[in-house]
Amino acid sequence: MEIPIFTVDAFTNVPFKGNPAAICLIENELQDDLYQSIAAEMNLSQTAFITKRNSMDFSSGARFGLRWFSPKSEVPLCGHATLASAAVLFYLKKNVNPVVVFETMSGELHVRQHEESLIMDFPLYKPQPQVQHEIKDLLKAAVGDLPIQDVCYSPTTKKLMIRLADTCNRSELTSLRPEAETLLRNETTGKIKSLIITLKGTQTTQSGYDFYSRVFAPWVGVPEDPVTGSAHTVLAGYWSEKLKKKKMMAYQCSSRGGEVKLEIRDDGRLDIIGQAQIILQGTLKI
C-alpha cells in the first residue's frame, strides 16, 4: 500500500516556523492501529488523515473525512492539522470548491480560502472558572512562582487555561520550562489533556497582539505544541469577553512561533485564520 503524505507548517508564512503536521490522503479507511502507528512514526504533534468518503477525488470533492492522531492517541479536535489538511487540498490538489467540509469527531468543519490565508469555521468554547487550590501542585509545576490572575477549564476540550497576571511580561512566559514528567505526575485523573498558559498583550508595544500563549500536552505525547488552533477555541472564548473584542490577533510563544487571527462570528462560532507552507511531499509504503 502506498499513501501520499505531506508535511505542512501551519500558522506561518515561512518554512520551518509555525506548527508542523503530517497529512495523509487515504483512499479507503484503515484500521485504527495503523493510523496510530503512522502517527507514532511521524512523531509530530499531529498527523491528520483525509479520506474521500463520497467524493470522487481530492481535487473535485467538497466533503471529506478527517481524523487527527498525536503520537499516543486520537484527538477530538485539532486546528493546525485542519489548516494543514486544507492547504494540501487547495494548494497541491487544486481543489476547485470555494469551501471544503471536513466531517470530524467535533462535527463539520468548513475551511475556505481568502487571499493568502485559510479561514476555518470552528466551534467556540467558553471556559469555566476553576478552583485553584484543587490543582495547586499542577499550577506550581506549570508556572512556578509567577502570579496567576485566572484559571479556567473547558470540559469539552479537556483544556486547562492559566492566565498570568498582567504584571508579567512576554519574556517571563517565554522562559517557562515546565517539565513534562512533573505535569504528568500532578495530573493523573484524565480530566486534563492540554495545558494553556496565556498572557494579555501590552499596549506599549507595536506587535498588535491581543494576547500571547503557550500550550503543553504531555498527556497526549506532546511536551509543547508549537501553535495550536484547538487551544484558540478556548482562548478566543476567554479573551473575547475580557477584552470586549470580536476580532483578535494572537501569538503563540513557542520556539517556532506562530500567528493566529481570530474572529467571533455572529452565530457564536469562531473563524480561525492563518497561513500554511507545504515543505515536504512523499509516499508512505506500507
mmCIF file with all atom_site columns, C-alpha atoms in Angstrom, residues 74-235:
data_model
loop_
_atom_site.group_PDB
_atom_site.id
_atom_site.type_symbol
_atom_site.label_atom_id
_atom_site.label_alt_id
_atom_site.label_comp_id
_atom_site.label_asym_id
_atom_site.label_entity_id
_atom_site.label_seq_id
_atom_site.pdbx_PDB_ins_code
_atom_site.Cartn_x
_atom_site.Cartn_y
_atom_site.Cartn_z
_atom_site.occupancy
_atom_site.B_iso_or_equiv
_atom_site.pdbx_formal_charge
_atom_site.auth_seq_id
_atom_site.auth_comp_id
_atom_site.auth_asym_id
_atom_site.auth_atom_id
_atom_site.pdbx_PDB_model_num
ATOM 1   C CA . GLU A 1 74  ? -6.536  10.066 18.596 1.00 0.00 ? 74  GLU A CA 1
ATOM 2   C CA . VAL A 1 75  ? -7.711  13.574 19.480 1.00 0.00 ? 75  VAL A CA 1
ATOM 3   C CA . PRO A 1 76  ? -11.220 15.029 19.032 1.00 0.00 ? 76  PRO A CA 1
ATOM 4   C CA . LEU A 1 77  ? -10.170 18.380 17.567 1.00 0.00 ? 77  LEU A CA 1
ATOM 5   C CA . CYS A 1 78  ? -7.023  19.877 16.059 1.00 0.00 ? 78  CYS A CA 1
ATOM 6   C CA . GLY A 1 79  ? -6.770  23.297 14.464 1.00 0.00 ? 79  GLY A CA 1
ATOM 7   C CA . HIS A 1 80  ? -3.309  23.359 12.931 1.00 0.00 ? 80  HIS A CA 1
ATOM 8   C CA . ALA A 1 81  ? -3.662  19.947 11.265 1.00 0.00 ? 81  ALA A CA 1
ATOM 9   C CA . THR A 1 82  ? -7.050  21.020 9.858  1.00 0.00 ? 82  THR A CA 1
ATOM 10  C CA . LEU A 1 83  ? -5.420  24.132 8.400  1.00 0.00 ? 83  LEU A CA 1
ATOM 11  C CA . ALA A 1 84  ? -2.632  21.950 7.019  1.00 0.00 ? 84  ALA A CA 1
ATOM 12  C CA . SER A 1 85  ? -5.143  19.486 5.531  1.00 0.00 ? 85  SER A CA 1
ATOM 13  C CA . ALA A 1 86  ? -6.972  22.284 3.732  1.00 0.00 ? 86  ALA A CA 1
ATOM 14  C CA . ALA A 1 87  ? -3.637  23.601 2.428  1.00 0.00 ? 87  ALA A CA 1
ATOM 15  C CA . VAL A 1 88  ? -2.901  20.228 0.825  1.00 0.00 ? 88  VAL A CA 1
ATOM 16  C CA . LEU A 1 89  ? -6.332  20.142 -0.842 1.00 0.00 ? 89  LEU A CA 1
ATOM 17  C CA . PHE A 1 90  ? -6.325  23.758 -2.031 1.00 0.00 ? 90  PHE A CA 1
ATOM 18  C CA . TYR A 1 91  ? -2.652  24.329 -2.850 1.00 0.00 ? 91  TYR A CA 1
ATOM 19  C CA . LEU A 1 92  ? -1.463  20.912 -4.064 1.00 0.00 ? 92  LEU A CA 1
ATOM 20  C CA . LYS A 1 93  ? -4.631  19.178 -5.223 1.00 0.00 ? 93  LYS A CA 1
ATOM 21  C CA . LYS A 1 94  ? -6.027  22.435 -6.607 1.00 0.00 ? 94  LYS A CA 1
ATOM 22  C CA . ASN A 1 95  ? -9.449  21.680 -5.158 1.00 0.00 ? 95  ASN A CA 1
ATOM 23  C CA . VAL A 1 96  ? -11.991 23.611 -7.231 1.00 0.00 ? 96  VAL A CA 1
ATOM 24  C CA . ASN A 1 97  ? -14.518 24.276 -4.470 1.00 0.00 ? 97  ASN A CA 1
ATOM 25  C CA . PRO A 1 98  ? -14.677 27.613 -2.632 1.00 0.00 ? 98  PRO A CA 1
ATOM 26  C CA . VAL A 1 99  ? -15.220 25.716 0.632  1.00 0.00 ? 99  VAL A CA 1
ATOM 27  C CA . VAL A 1 100 ? -14.243 22.212 1.715  1.00 0.00 ? 100 VAL A CA 1
ATOM 28  C CA . VAL A 1 101 ? -16.073 20.459 4.545  1.00 0.00 ? 101 VAL A CA 1
ATOM 29  C CA . PHE A 1 102 ? -14.388 18.031 6.916  1.00 0.00 ? 102 PHE A CA 1
ATOM 30  C CA . GLU A 1 103 ? -16.541 15.513 8.789  1.00 0.00 ? 103 GLU A CA 1
ATOM 31  C CA . THR A 1 104 ? -14.857 15.002 12.162 1.00 0.00 ? 104 THR A CA 1
ATOM 32  C CA . MET A 1 105 ? -15.385 13.855 15.742 1.00 0.00 ? 105 MET A CA 1
ATOM 33  C CA . SER A 1 106 ? -16.193 17.505 16.535 1.00 0.00 ? 106 SER A CA 1
ATOM 34  C CA . GLY A 1 107 ? -18.796 17.889 13.799 1.00 0.00 ? 107 GLY A CA 1
ATOM 35  C CA . GLU A 1 108 ? -18.464 19.526 10.416 1.00 0.00 ? 108 GLU A CA 1
ATOM 36  C CA . LEU A 1 109 ? -15.577 21.944 9.966  1.00 0.00 ? 109 LEU A CA 1
ATOM 37  C CA . HIS A 1 110 ? -15.648 24.292 6.974  1.00 0.00 ? 110 HIS A CA 1
ATOM 38  C CA . VAL A 1 111 ? -12.467 25.812 5.516  1.00 0.00 ? 111 VAL A CA 1
ATOM 39  C CA . ARG A 1 112 ? -12.274 28.433 2.780  1.00 0.00 ? 112 ARG A CA 1
ATOM 40  C CA . GLN A 1 113 ? -9.565  30.427 1.056  1.00 0.00 ? 113 GLN A CA 1
ATOM 41  C CA . HIS A 1 114 ? -9.224  34.187 1.423  1.00 0.00 ? 114 HIS A CA 1
ATOM 42  C CA . GLU A 1 115 ? -6.312  35.812 -0.371 1.00 0.00 ? 115 GLU A CA 1
ATOM 43  C CA . GLU A 1 116 ? -3.168  34.203 1.078  1.00 0.00 ? 116 GLU A CA 1
ATOM 44  C CA . SER A 1 117 ? -4.891  32.806 4.153  1.00 0.00 ? 117 SER A CA 1
ATOM 45  C CA . LEU A 1 118 ? -7.203  29.939 5.024  1.00 0.00 ? 118 LEU A CA 1
ATOM 46  C CA . ILE A 1 119 ? -10.250 30.528 7.225  1.00 0.00 ? 119 ILE A CA 1
ATOM 47  C CA . MET A 1 120 ? -11.530 27.708 9.433  1.00 0.00 ? 120 MET A CA 1
ATOM 48  C CA . ASP A 1 121 ? -15.065 27.737 10.852 1.00 0.00 ? 121 ASP A CA 1
ATOM 49  C CA . PHE A 1 122 ? -14.656 26.204 14.322 1.00 0.00 ? 122 PHE A CA 1
ATOM 50  C CA . PRO A 1 123 ? -16.727 25.797 17.473 1.00 0.00 ? 123 PRO A CA 1
ATOM 51  C CA . LEU A 1 124 ? -16.178 28.360 20.232 1.00 0.00 ? 124 LEU A CA 1
ATOM 52  C CA . TYR A 1 125 ? -15.731 27.127 23.797 1.00 0.00 ? 125 TYR A CA 1
ATOM 53  C CA . LYS A 1 126 ? -16.057 29.474 26.756 1.00 0.00 ? 126 LYS A CA 1
ATOM 54  C CA . PRO A 1 127 ? -14.027 28.015 29.620 1.00 0.00 ? 127 PRO A CA 1
ATOM 55  C CA . GLN A 1 128 ? -15.367 27.816 33.164 1.00 0.00 ? 128 GLN A CA 1
ATOM 56  C CA . PRO A 1 129 ? -13.627 29.222 36.269 1.00 0.00 ? 129 PRO A CA 1
ATOM 57  C CA . GLN A 1 130 ? -11.538 26.609 38.060 1.00 0.00 ? 130 GLN A CA 1
ATOM 58  C CA . VAL A 1 131 ? -10.888 26.485 41.807 1.00 0.00 ? 131 VAL A CA 1
ATOM 59  C CA . GLN A 1 132 ? -7.139  26.984 42.088 1.00 0.00 ? 132 GLN A CA 1
ATOM 60  C CA . HIS A 1 133 ? -6.447  25.242 45.374 1.00 0.00 ? 133 HIS A CA 1
ATOM 61  C CA . GLU A 1 134 ? -7.791  21.960 43.948 1.00 0.00 ? 134 GLU A CA 1
ATOM 62  C CA . ILE A 1 135 ? -4.909  21.871 41.433 1.00 0.00 ? 135 ILE A CA 1
ATOM 63  C CA . LYS A 1 136 ? -2.293  23.959 43.241 1.00 0.00 ? 136 LYS A CA 1
ATOM 64  C CA . ASP A 1 137 ? 0.503   21.429 42.661 1.00 0.00 ? 137 ASP A CA 1
ATOM 65  C CA . LEU A 1 138 ? -0.180  21.363 38.918 1.00 0.00 ? 138 LEU A CA 1
ATOM 66  C CA . LEU A 1 139 ? -0.218  25.167 38.777 1.00 0.00 ? 139 LEU A CA 1
ATOM 67  C CA . LYS A 1 140 ? 3.090   25.269 40.617 1.00 0.00 ? 140 LYS A CA 1
ATOM 68  C CA . ALA A 1 141 ? 4.581   22.763 38.179 1.00 0.00 ? 141 ALA A CA 1
ATOM 69  C CA . ALA A 1 142 ? 3.352   24.843 35.246 1.00 0.00 ? 142 ALA A CA 1
ATOM 70  C CA . VAL A 1 143 ? 4.262   28.430 36.157 1.00 0.00 ? 143 VAL A CA 1
ATOM 71  C CA . GLY A 1 144 ? 6.391   28.224 39.287 1.00 0.00 ? 144 GLY A CA 1
ATOM 72  C CA . ASP A 1 145 ? 6.072   31.363 41.397 1.00 0.00 ? 145 ASP A CA 1
ATOM 73  C CA . LEU A 1 146 ? 4.661   33.619 38.667 1.00 0.00 ? 146 LEU A CA 1
ATOM 74  C CA . PRO A 1 147 ? 1.441   35.331 39.795 1.00 0.00 ? 147 PRO A CA 1
ATOM 75  C CA . ILE A 1 148 ? -1.789  33.941 38.353 1.00 0.00 ? 148 ILE A CA 1
ATOM 76  C CA . GLN A 1 149 ? -4.824  36.055 37.507 1.00 0.00 ? 149 GLN A CA 1
ATOM 77  C CA . ASP A 1 150 ? -7.321  33.418 36.299 1.00 0.00 ? 150 ASP A CA 1
ATOM 78  C CA . VAL A 1 151 ? -7.598  29.669 35.929 1.00 0.00 ? 151 VAL A CA 1
ATOM 79  C CA . CYS A 1 152 ? -10.327 28.241 33.687 1.00 0.00 ? 152 CYS A CA 1
ATOM 80  C CA . TYR A 1 153 ? -11.239 24.820 32.359 1.00 0.00 ? 153 TYR A CA 1
ATOM 81  C CA . SER A 1 154 ? -13.016 23.638 29.221 1.00 0.00 ? 154 SER A CA 1
ATOM 82  C CA . PRO A 1 155 ? -14.731 20.291 29.894 1.00 0.00 ? 155 PRO A CA 1
ATOM 83  C CA . THR A 1 156 ? -15.491 19.812 26.206 1.00 0.00 ? 156 THR A CA 1
ATOM 84  C CA . THR A 1 157 ? -11.862 20.007 25.098 1.00 0.00 ? 157 THR A CA 1
ATOM 85  C CA . LYS A 1 158 ? -10.276 18.994 28.438 1.00 0.00 ? 158 LYS A CA 1
ATOM 86  C CA . LYS A 1 159 ? -8.018  22.038 28.305 1.00 0.00 ? 159 LYS A CA 1
ATOM 87  C CA . LEU A 1 160 ? -6.902  23.907 31.413 1.00 0.00 ? 160 LEU A CA 1
ATOM 88  C CA . MET A 1 161 ? -6.121  27.599 30.846 1.00 0.00 ? 161 MET A CA 1
ATOM 89  C CA . ILE A 1 162 ? -3.871  29.615 33.157 1.00 0.00 ? 162 ILE A CA 1
ATOM 90  C CA . ARG A 1 163 ? -3.821  33.385 32.692 1.00 0.00 ? 163 ARG A CA 1
ATOM 91  C CA . LEU A 1 164 ? -0.737  35.026 34.150 1.00 0.00 ? 164 LEU A CA 1
ATOM 92  C CA . ALA A 1 165 ? -1.173  38.312 35.989 1.00 0.00 ? 165 ALA A CA 1
ATOM 93  C CA . ASP A 1 166 ? -0.829  41.485 33.922 1.00 0.00 ? 166 ASP A CA 1
ATOM 94  C CA . THR A 1 167 ? 2.314   42.334 35.873 1.00 0.00 ? 167 THR A CA 1
ATOM 95  C CA . CYS A 1 168 ? 4.058   39.507 33.997 1.00 0.00 ? 168 CYS A CA 1
ATOM 96  C CA . ASN A 1 169 ? 5.660   40.109 30.623 1.00 0.00 ? 169 ASN A CA 1
ATOM 97  C CA . ARG A 1 170 ? 6.172   38.120 27.451 1.00 0.00 ? 170 ARG A CA 1
ATOM 98  C CA . SER A 1 171 ? 9.754   37.162 28.324 1.00 0.00 ? 171 SER A CA 1
ATOM 99  C CA . GLU A 1 172 ? 8.563   35.528 31.555 1.00 0.00 ? 172 GLU A CA 1
ATOM 100 C CA . LEU A 1 173 ? 6.031   33.478 29.593 1.00 0.00 ? 173 LEU A CA 1
ATOM 101 C CA . THR A 1 174 ? 8.670   32.511 27.041 1.00 0.00 ? 174 THR A CA 1
ATOM 102 C CA . SER A 1 175 ? 11.190  31.496 29.704 1.00 0.00 ? 175 SER A CA 1
ATOM 103 C CA . LEU A 1 176 ? 8.867   28.975 31.390 1.00 0.00 ? 176 LEU A CA 1
ATOM 104 C CA . ARG A 1 177 ? 10.217  25.411 31.270 1.00 0.00 ? 177 ARG A CA 1
ATOM 105 C CA . PRO A 1 178 ? 7.599   23.109 32.799 1.00 0.00 ? 178 PRO A CA 1
ATOM 106 C CA . GLU A 1 179 ? 8.803   19.518 32.882 1.00 0.00 ? 179 GLU A CA 1
ATOM 107 C CA . ALA A 1 180 ? 6.542   17.014 31.161 1.00 0.00 ? 180 ALA A CA 1
ATOM 108 C CA . GLU A 1 181 ? 7.129   14.371 33.831 1.00 0.00 ? 181 GLU A CA 1
ATOM 109 C CA . THR A 1 182 ? 6.147   16.776 36.609 1.00 0.00 ? 182 THR A CA 1
ATOM 110 C CA . LEU A 1 183 ? 2.970   17.828 34.803 1.00 0.00 ? 183 LEU A CA 1
ATOM 111 C CA . LEU A 1 184 ? 2.029   14.188 34.284 1.00 0.00 ? 184 LEU A CA 1
ATOM 112 C CA . ARG A 1 185 ? 2.726   13.335 37.910 1.00 0.00 ? 185 ARG A CA 1
ATOM 113 C CA . ASN A 1 186 ? 0.465   16.149 39.140 1.00 0.00 ? 186 ASN A CA 1
ATOM 114 C CA . GLU A 1 187 ? -2.479  15.346 36.847 1.00 0.00 ? 187 GLU A CA 1
ATOM 115 C CA . THR A 1 188 ? -3.481  11.704 36.645 1.00 0.00 ? 188 THR A CA 1
ATOM 116 C CA . THR A 1 189 ? -7.280  11.973 36.630 1.00 0.00 ? 189 THR A CA 1
ATOM 117 C CA . GLY A 1 190 ? -7.664  12.151 32.847 1.00 0.00 ? 190 GLY A CA 1
ATOM 118 C CA . LYS A 1 191 ? -9.604  15.401 33.244 1.00 0.00 ? 191 LYS A CA 1
ATOM 119 C CA . ILE A 1 192 ? -6.874  17.493 31.596 1.00 0.00 ? 192 ILE A CA 1
ATOM 120 C CA . LYS A 1 193 ? -5.354  16.697 28.208 1.00 0.00 ? 193 LYS A CA 1
ATOM 121 C CA . SER A 1 194 ? -3.758  20.051 27.462 1.00 0.00 ? 194 SER A CA 1
ATOM 122 C CA . LEU A 1 195 ? -2.434  22.992 29.489 1.00 0.00 ? 195 LEU A CA 1
ATOM 123 C CA . ILE A 1 196 ? -2.625  26.547 28.105 1.00 0.00 ? 196 ILE A CA 1
ATOM 124 C CA . ILE A 1 197 ? -0.652  29.405 29.653 1.00 0.00 ? 197 ILE A CA 1
ATOM 125 C CA . THR A 1 198 ? -1.702  32.834 28.389 1.00 0.00 ? 198 THR A CA 1
ATOM 126 C CA . LEU A 1 199 ? -0.851  36.484 28.933 1.00 0.00 ? 199 LEU A CA 1
ATOM 127 C CA . LYS A 1 200 ? -2.547  39.703 27.895 1.00 0.00 ? 200 LYS A CA 1
ATOM 128 C CA . GLY A 1 201 ? -0.802  41.702 25.199 1.00 0.00 ? 201 GLY A CA 1
ATOM 129 C CA . THR A 1 202 ? 0.630   45.071 26.149 1.00 0.00 ? 202 THR A CA 1
ATOM 130 C CA . GLN A 1 203 ? -0.485  48.365 24.666 1.00 0.00 ? 203 GLN A CA 1
ATOM 131 C CA . THR A 1 204 ? 3.058   49.781 24.806 1.00 0.00 ? 204 THR A CA 1
ATOM 132 C CA . THR A 1 205 ? 4.414   47.540 22.056 1.00 0.00 ? 205 THR A CA 1
ATOM 133 C CA . GLN A 1 206 ? 3.859   47.714 18.301 1.00 0.00 ? 206 GLN A CA 1
ATOM 134 C CA . SER A 1 207 ? 3.233   43.982 17.907 1.00 0.00 ? 207 SER A CA 1
ATOM 135 C CA . GLY A 1 208 ? -0.527  44.333 17.686 1.00 0.00 ? 208 GLY A CA 1
ATOM 136 C CA . TYR A 1 209 ? -1.084  41.054 19.528 1.00 0.00 ? 209 TYR A CA 1
ATOM 137 C CA . ASP A 1 210 ? -4.059  40.966 21.872 1.00 0.00 ? 210 ASP A CA 1
ATOM 138 C CA . PHE A 1 211 ? -2.664  38.032 23.829 1.00 0.00 ? 211 PHE A CA 1
ATOM 139 C CA . TYR A 1 212 ? 0.167   35.506 23.939 1.00 0.00 ? 212 TYR A CA 1
ATOM 140 C CA . SER A 1 213 ? 0.078   31.815 24.774 1.00 0.00 ? 213 SER A CA 1
ATOM 141 C CA . ARG A 1 214 ? 1.973   28.577 25.115 1.00 0.00 ? 214 ARG A CA 1
ATOM 142 C CA . VAL A 1 215 ? 0.479   25.072 25.129 1.00 0.00 ? 215 VAL A CA 1
ATOM 143 C CA . PHE A 1 216 ? 1.739   21.882 26.787 1.00 0.00 ? 216 PHE A CA 1
ATOM 144 C CA . ALA A 1 217 ? 0.129   18.488 26.231 1.00 0.00 ? 217 ALA A CA 1
ATOM 145 C CA . PRO A 1 218 ? 2.320   15.659 27.566 1.00 0.00 ? 218 PRO A CA 1
ATOM 146 C CA . TRP A 1 219 ? -0.870  13.697 28.341 1.00 0.00 ? 219 TRP A CA 1
ATOM 147 C CA . VAL A 1 220 ? -1.195  13.023 24.584 1.00 0.00 ? 220 VAL A CA 1
ATOM 148 C CA . GLY A 1 221 ? 2.530   12.740 23.899 1.00 0.00 ? 221 GLY A CA 1
ATOM 149 C CA . VAL A 1 222 ? 3.201   16.391 23.002 1.00 0.00 ? 222 VAL A CA 1
ATOM 150 C CA . PRO A 1 223 ? 5.535   18.113 25.509 1.00 0.00 ? 223 PRO A CA 1
ATOM 151 C CA . GLU A 1 224 ? 4.875   21.506 23.866 1.00 0.00 ? 224 GLU A CA 1
ATOM 152 C CA . ASP A 1 225 ? 2.553   22.201 20.947 1.00 0.00 ? 225 ASP A CA 1
ATOM 153 C CA . PRO A 1 226 ? 4.163   24.956 18.800 1.00 0.00 ? 226 PRO A CA 1
ATOM 154 C CA . VAL A 1 227 ? 0.899   26.573 17.589 1.00 0.00 ? 227 VAL A CA 1
ATOM 155 C CA . THR A 1 228 ? -2.498  25.050 18.176 1.00 0.00 ? 228 THR A CA 1
ATOM 156 C CA . GLY A 1 229 ? -5.787  26.188 16.711 1.00 0.00 ? 229 GLY A CA 1
ATOM 157 C CA . SER A 1 230 ? -7.853  23.981 19.022 1.00 0.00 ? 230 SER A CA 1
ATOM 158 C CA . ALA A 1 231 ? -6.453  25.811 22.069 1.00 0.00 ? 231 ALA A CA 1
ATOM 159 C CA . HIS A 1 232 ? -7.596  29.068 20.495 1.00 0.00 ? 232 HIS A CA 1
ATOM 160 C CA . THR A 1 233 ? -11.197 27.847 20.525 1.00 0.00 ? 233 THR A CA 1
ATOM 161 C CA . VAL A 1 234 ? -10.865 28.198 24.312 1.00 0.00 ? 234 VAL A CA 1
ATOM 162 C CA . LEU A 1 235 ? -8.579  31.241 24.329 1.00 0.00 ? 235 LEU A CA 1
#
